[in-house]
Coordinates of C-alpha atoms and ligand atoms in Angstrom, one line a residue:
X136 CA 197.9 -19.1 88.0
X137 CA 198.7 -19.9 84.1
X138 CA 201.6 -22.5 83.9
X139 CA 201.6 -22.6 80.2
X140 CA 200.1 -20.5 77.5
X141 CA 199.0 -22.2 74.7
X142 CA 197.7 -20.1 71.2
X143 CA 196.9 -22.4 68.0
X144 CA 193.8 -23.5 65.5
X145 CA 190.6 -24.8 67.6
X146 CA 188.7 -26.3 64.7
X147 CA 185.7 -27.9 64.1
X148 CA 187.1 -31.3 62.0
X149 CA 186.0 -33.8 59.6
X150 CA 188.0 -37.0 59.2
X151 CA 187.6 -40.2 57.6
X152 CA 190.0 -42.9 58.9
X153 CA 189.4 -46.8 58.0
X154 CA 187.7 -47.5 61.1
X155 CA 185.5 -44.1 61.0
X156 CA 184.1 -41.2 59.8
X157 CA 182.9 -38.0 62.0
X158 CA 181.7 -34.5 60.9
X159 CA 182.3 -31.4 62.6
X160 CA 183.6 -32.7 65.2
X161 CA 185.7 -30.8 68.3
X162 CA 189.4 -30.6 67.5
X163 CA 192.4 -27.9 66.4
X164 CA 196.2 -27.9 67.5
X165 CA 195.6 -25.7 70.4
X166 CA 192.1 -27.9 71.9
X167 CA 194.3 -31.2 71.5
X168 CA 197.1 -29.6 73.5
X169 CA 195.6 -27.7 76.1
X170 CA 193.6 -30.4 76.8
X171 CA 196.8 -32.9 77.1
X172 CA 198.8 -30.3 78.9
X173 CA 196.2 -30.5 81.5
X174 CA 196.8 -33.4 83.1
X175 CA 200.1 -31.9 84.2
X176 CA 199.6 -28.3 84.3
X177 CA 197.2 -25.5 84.7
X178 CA 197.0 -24.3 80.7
X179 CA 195.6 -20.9 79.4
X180 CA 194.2 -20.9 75.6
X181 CA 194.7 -18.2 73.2
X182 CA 192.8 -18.5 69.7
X183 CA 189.4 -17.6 67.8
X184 CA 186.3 -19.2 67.4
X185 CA 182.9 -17.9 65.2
X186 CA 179.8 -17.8 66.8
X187 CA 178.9 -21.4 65.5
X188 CA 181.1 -23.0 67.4
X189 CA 178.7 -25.0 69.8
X190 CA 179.1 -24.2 73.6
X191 CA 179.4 -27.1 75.3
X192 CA 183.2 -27.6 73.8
X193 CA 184.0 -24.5 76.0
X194 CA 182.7 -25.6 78.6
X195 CA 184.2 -29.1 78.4
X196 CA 187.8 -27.2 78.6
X197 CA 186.9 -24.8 81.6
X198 CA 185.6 -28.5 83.4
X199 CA 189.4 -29.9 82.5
X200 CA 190.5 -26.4 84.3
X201 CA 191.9 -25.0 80.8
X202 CA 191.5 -20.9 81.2
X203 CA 189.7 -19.5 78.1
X204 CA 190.0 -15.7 78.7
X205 CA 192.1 -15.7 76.0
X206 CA 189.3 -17.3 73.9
X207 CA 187.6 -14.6 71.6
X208 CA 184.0 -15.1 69.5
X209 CA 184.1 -13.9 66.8
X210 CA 181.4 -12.8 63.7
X211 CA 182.2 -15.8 61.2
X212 CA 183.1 -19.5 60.7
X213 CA 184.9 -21.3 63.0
X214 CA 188.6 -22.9 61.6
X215 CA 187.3 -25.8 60.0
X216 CA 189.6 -28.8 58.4
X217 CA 188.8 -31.9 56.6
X218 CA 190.9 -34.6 55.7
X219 CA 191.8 -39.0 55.5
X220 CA 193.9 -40.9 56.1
X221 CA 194.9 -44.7 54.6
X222 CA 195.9 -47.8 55.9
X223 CA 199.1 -45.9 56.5
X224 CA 197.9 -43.5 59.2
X225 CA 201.2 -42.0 59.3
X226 CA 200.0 -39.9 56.9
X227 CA 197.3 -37.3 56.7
X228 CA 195.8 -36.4 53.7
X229 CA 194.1 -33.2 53.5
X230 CA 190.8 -32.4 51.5
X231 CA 190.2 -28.7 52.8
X232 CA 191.0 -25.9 55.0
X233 CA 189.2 -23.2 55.8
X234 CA 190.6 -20.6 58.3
X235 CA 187.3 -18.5 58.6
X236 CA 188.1 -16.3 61.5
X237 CA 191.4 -16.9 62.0
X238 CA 192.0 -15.2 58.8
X239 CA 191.3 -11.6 60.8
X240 CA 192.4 -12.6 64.4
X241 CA 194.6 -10.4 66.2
X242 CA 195.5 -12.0 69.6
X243 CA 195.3 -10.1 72.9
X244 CA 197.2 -11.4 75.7
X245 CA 194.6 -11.7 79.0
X246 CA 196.7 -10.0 82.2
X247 CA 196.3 -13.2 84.2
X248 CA 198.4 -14.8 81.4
X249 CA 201.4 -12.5 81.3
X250 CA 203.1 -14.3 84.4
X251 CA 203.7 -17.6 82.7
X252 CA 206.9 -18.7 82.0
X253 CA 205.9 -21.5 79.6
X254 CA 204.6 -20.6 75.9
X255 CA 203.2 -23.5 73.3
X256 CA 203.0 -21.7 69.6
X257 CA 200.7 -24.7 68.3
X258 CA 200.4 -25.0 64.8
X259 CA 198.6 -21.8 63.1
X260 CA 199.6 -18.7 60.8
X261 CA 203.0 -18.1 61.9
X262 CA 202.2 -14.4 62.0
X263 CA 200.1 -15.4 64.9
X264 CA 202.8 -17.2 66.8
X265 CA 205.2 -14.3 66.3
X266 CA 202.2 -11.2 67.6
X267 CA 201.5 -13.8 70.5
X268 CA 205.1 -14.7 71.7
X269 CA 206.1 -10.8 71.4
X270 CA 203.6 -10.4 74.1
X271 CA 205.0 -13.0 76.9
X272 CA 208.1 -11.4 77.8
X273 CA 208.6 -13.5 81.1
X274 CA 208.3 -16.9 79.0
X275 CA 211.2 -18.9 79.5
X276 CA 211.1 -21.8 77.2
X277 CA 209.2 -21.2 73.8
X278 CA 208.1 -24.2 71.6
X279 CA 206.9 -24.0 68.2
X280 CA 204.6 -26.6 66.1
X281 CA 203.5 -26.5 62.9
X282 CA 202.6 -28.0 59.6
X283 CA 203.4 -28.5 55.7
X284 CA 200.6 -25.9 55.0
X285 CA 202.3 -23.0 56.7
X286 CA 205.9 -24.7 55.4
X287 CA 203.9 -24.4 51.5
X288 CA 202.3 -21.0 52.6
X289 CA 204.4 -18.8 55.0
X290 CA 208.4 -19.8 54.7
X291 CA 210.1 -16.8 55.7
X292 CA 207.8 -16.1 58.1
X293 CA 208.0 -19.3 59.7
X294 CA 211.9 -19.5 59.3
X295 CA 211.8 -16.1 61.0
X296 CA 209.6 -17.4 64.0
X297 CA 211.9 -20.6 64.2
X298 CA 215.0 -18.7 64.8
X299 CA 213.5 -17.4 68.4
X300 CA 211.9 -20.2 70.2
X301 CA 213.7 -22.5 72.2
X302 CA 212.0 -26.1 71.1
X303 CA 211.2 -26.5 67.2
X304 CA 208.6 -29.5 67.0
X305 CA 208.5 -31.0 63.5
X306 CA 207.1 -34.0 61.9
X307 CA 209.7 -36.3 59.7
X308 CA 208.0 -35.5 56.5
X309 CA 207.6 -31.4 57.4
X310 CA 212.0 -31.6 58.3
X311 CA 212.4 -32.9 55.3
X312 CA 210.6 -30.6 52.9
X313 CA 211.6 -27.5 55.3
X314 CA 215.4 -28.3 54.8
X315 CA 215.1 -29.6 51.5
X316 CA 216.9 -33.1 52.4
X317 CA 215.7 -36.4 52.9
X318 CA 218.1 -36.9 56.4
X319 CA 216.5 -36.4 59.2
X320 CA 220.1 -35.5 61.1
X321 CA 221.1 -33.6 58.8
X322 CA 217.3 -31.5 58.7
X323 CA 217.8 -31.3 62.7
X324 CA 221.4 -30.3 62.5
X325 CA 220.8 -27.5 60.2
X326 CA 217.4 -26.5 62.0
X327 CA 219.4 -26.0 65.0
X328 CA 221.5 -23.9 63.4
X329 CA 218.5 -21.7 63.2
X330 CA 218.2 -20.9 66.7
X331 CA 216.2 -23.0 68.9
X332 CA 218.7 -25.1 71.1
X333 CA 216.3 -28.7 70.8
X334 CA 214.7 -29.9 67.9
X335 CA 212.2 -32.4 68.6
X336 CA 211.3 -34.5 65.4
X337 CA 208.0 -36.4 65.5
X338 CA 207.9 -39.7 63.3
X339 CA 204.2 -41.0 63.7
X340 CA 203.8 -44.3 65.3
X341 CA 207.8 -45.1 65.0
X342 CA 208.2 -42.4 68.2
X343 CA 210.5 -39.3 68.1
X344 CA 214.0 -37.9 67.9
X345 CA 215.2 -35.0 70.2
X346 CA 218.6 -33.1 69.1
X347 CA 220.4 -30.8 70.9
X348 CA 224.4 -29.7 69.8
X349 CA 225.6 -32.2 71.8
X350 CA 223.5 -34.8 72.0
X351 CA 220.6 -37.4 70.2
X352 CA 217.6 -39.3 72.3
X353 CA 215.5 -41.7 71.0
X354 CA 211.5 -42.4 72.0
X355 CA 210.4 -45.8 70.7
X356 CA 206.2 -45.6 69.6
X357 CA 204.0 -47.3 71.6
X358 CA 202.7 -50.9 69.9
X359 CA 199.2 -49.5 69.9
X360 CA 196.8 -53.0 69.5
X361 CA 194.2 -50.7 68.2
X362 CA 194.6 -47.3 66.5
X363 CA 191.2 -45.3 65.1
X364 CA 192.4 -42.0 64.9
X365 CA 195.8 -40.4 64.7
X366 CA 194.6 -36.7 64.3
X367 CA 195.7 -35.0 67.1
X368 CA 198.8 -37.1 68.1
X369 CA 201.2 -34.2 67.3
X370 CA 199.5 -32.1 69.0
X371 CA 198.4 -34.5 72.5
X372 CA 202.5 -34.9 72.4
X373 CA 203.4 -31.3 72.4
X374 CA 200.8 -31.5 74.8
X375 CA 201.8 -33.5 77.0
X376 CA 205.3 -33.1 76.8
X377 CA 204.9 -29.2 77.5
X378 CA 202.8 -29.6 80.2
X379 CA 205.3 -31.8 81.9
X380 CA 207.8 -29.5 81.6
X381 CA 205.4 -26.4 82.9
X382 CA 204.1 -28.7 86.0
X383 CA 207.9 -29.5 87.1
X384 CA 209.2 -25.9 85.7
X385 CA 212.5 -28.1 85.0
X386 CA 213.9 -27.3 81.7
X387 CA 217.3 -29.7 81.8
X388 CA 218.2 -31.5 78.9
X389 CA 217.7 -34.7 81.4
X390 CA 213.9 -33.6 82.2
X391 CA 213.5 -32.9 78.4
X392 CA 213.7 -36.3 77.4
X393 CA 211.2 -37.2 80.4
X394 CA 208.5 -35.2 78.8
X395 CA 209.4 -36.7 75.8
X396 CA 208.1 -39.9 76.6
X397 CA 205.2 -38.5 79.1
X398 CA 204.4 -36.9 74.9
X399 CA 204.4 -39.8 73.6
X400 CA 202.5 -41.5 76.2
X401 CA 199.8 -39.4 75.7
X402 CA 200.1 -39.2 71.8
X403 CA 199.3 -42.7 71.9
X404 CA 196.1 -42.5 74.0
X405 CA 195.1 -40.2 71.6
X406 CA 195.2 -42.5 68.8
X407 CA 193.1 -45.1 70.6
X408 CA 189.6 -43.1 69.8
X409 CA 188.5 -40.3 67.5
X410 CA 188.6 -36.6 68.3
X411 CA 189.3 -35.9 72.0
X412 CA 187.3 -39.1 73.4
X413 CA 190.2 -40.9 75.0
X414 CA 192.1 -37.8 75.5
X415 CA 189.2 -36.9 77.9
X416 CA 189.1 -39.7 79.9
X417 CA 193.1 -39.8 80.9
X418 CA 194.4 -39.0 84.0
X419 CA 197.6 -38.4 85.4
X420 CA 197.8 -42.2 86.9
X421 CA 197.5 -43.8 83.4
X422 CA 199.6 -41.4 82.1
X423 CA 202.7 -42.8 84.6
X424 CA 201.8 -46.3 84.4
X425 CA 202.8 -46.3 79.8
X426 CA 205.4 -44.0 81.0
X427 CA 206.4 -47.5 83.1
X428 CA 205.5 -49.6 80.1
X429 CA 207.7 -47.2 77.9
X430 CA 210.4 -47.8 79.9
X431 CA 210.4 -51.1 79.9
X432 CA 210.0 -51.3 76.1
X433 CA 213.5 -49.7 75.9
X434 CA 215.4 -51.9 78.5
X435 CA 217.7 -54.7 77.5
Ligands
AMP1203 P1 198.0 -33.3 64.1 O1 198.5 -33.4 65.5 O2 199.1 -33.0 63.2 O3 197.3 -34.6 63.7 O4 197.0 -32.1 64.0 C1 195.6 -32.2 63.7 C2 194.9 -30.9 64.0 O5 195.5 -29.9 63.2 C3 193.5 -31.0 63.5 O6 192.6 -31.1 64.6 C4 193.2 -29.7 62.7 O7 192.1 -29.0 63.1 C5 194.5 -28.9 62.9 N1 195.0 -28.3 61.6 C6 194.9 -28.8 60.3 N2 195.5 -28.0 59.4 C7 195.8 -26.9 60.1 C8 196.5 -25.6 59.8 N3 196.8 -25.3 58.5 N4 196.7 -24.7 60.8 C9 196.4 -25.0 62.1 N5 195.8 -26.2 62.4 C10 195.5 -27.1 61.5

């Protein structure tokens, strides 16, 4: 049984951090999700790779019990991105992206998928989000990630995807461009406008924001001693936060901010190592004990 569908880029990454460089190595918005949702849910993938992509990373997400039926091989490259970051890992900078076979993909919906009432549009071609979320008629809550390339590329399209989810996800510096304004408020004010009825906005290591109409909530960051690579940490909190809400199938506003900080939790794991290292080795024990340490961080 599929708790939460997740469809998004599986890539094959370069990044150079000042603690690190790798090559090629395992990564994508829908691999860093899947695998975070995991801890709390049973996830199903959706997404392309090419026939380079090296078997073993497949078979490390059917060993964390992540379904890949909806996994296709493709003839060509798989998704590959490169990119740095400085001493302010805040922000990433990036040197290339190539979307090989994603270019071509049309996704197919597996059967044993169909049921779930959970659906994660990670960060790809918002054409893909919308062919993918036309297909999941019994989803119930819809959340939507994405990125300043798709903001620079696709507008309209992703304005038009935007106005039917339920959760928008967004970093600080992607509100800002989308709604042409440098407050944050007002960016989520006028983003909810849109459609979806929360609008989660991610600020790096300073934590999050969620809005609804009636209401703001505020996640602190976790003060990480030791951060090597932030790649990934939108995507481990979507993660995270969307399997919480798929394990519990509890969509109040009061479990929303819950997941929030289960995200966050697991955002800042992911920062601790590159690629999916640390990610890998978390389980749902140490995710609740820095949900504990999160809440004690806020109490005064
Ligand atoms: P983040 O959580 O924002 O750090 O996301 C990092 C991941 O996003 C990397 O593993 C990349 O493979 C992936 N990525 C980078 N650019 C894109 C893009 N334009 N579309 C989809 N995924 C991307």
């Amino acid at each position: 049984m599929i708790d939460l569908v997740v469809v998004g880029s599986i890539a094959l990454d370069s990044v150079k951090t000042p603690f690190g460089e790798v090559k090629e190595i395992l990564g994508g918005a829908a691999t860093y999700s899947s695998v975070a949702a995991s801890i709390f849910c049973s996830p199903g993938l959706v997404g392309v790779v090419g026939k380079d992509f090296p078997k073993k990373h497949i078979e490390f997400l059917n060993k964390r019990k992540i379904a890949t039926d909806g996994l296709s091989v493709a003839d060509g490259k798989t998704f590959r991105w490169s990119g740095y970051y400085e001493f302010d890992m805040n922000q990433a900078h990036t040197t290339n992206t190539e979307l090989n076979v994603f270019s071509s993909f049309s996704p197919k919906i597996p059967k044993n998928y169909l049921e779930s009432k959970y659906l994660f549009l990670a960060n790809i071609d918002p054409l893909l989000q919308i062919e993918v979320m036309s297909q999941l008629k019994n989803a119930k809550l819809v959340a939507l990630d994405t990125m300043n390339f798709w903001i620079e590329t696709k507008k309209q399209e992703l304005l038009d995807i935007i106005s039917k989810v339920n959760l928008l996800l967004i970093n600080d510096a992607e509100a800002r461009e989308l709604m042409n304004t440098p407050n944050l408020v007002q960016a989520a004010r006028t983003l909810l406008k849109k459609g979806p009825s929360a609008v989660i906005i991610k600020k790096g290591e300073h934590g999050a924001l969620l809005f609804t109409d009636s209401m703001c909530f505020c996640a602190p960051g976790y003060p990480l001693e030791e951060v090597k690579d932030p790649t990934g940490a939108g995507d481990s909190f979507a993660g995270g936060l969307m399997g919480y809400l798929a394990g519990t199938d509890d969509t109040t506003v009061e479990n929303i901010k819950k997941a929030v900080i289960y995200g966050s939790a697991i955002a800042s794991f992911n920062a601790e190592d590159f690629s999916l290292n640390k990610l890998k080795k978390i389980t749902k024990e140490d995710a609740d004990k820095r949900y504990k340490e999160f809440e004690k961080l806020v109490e005064f």
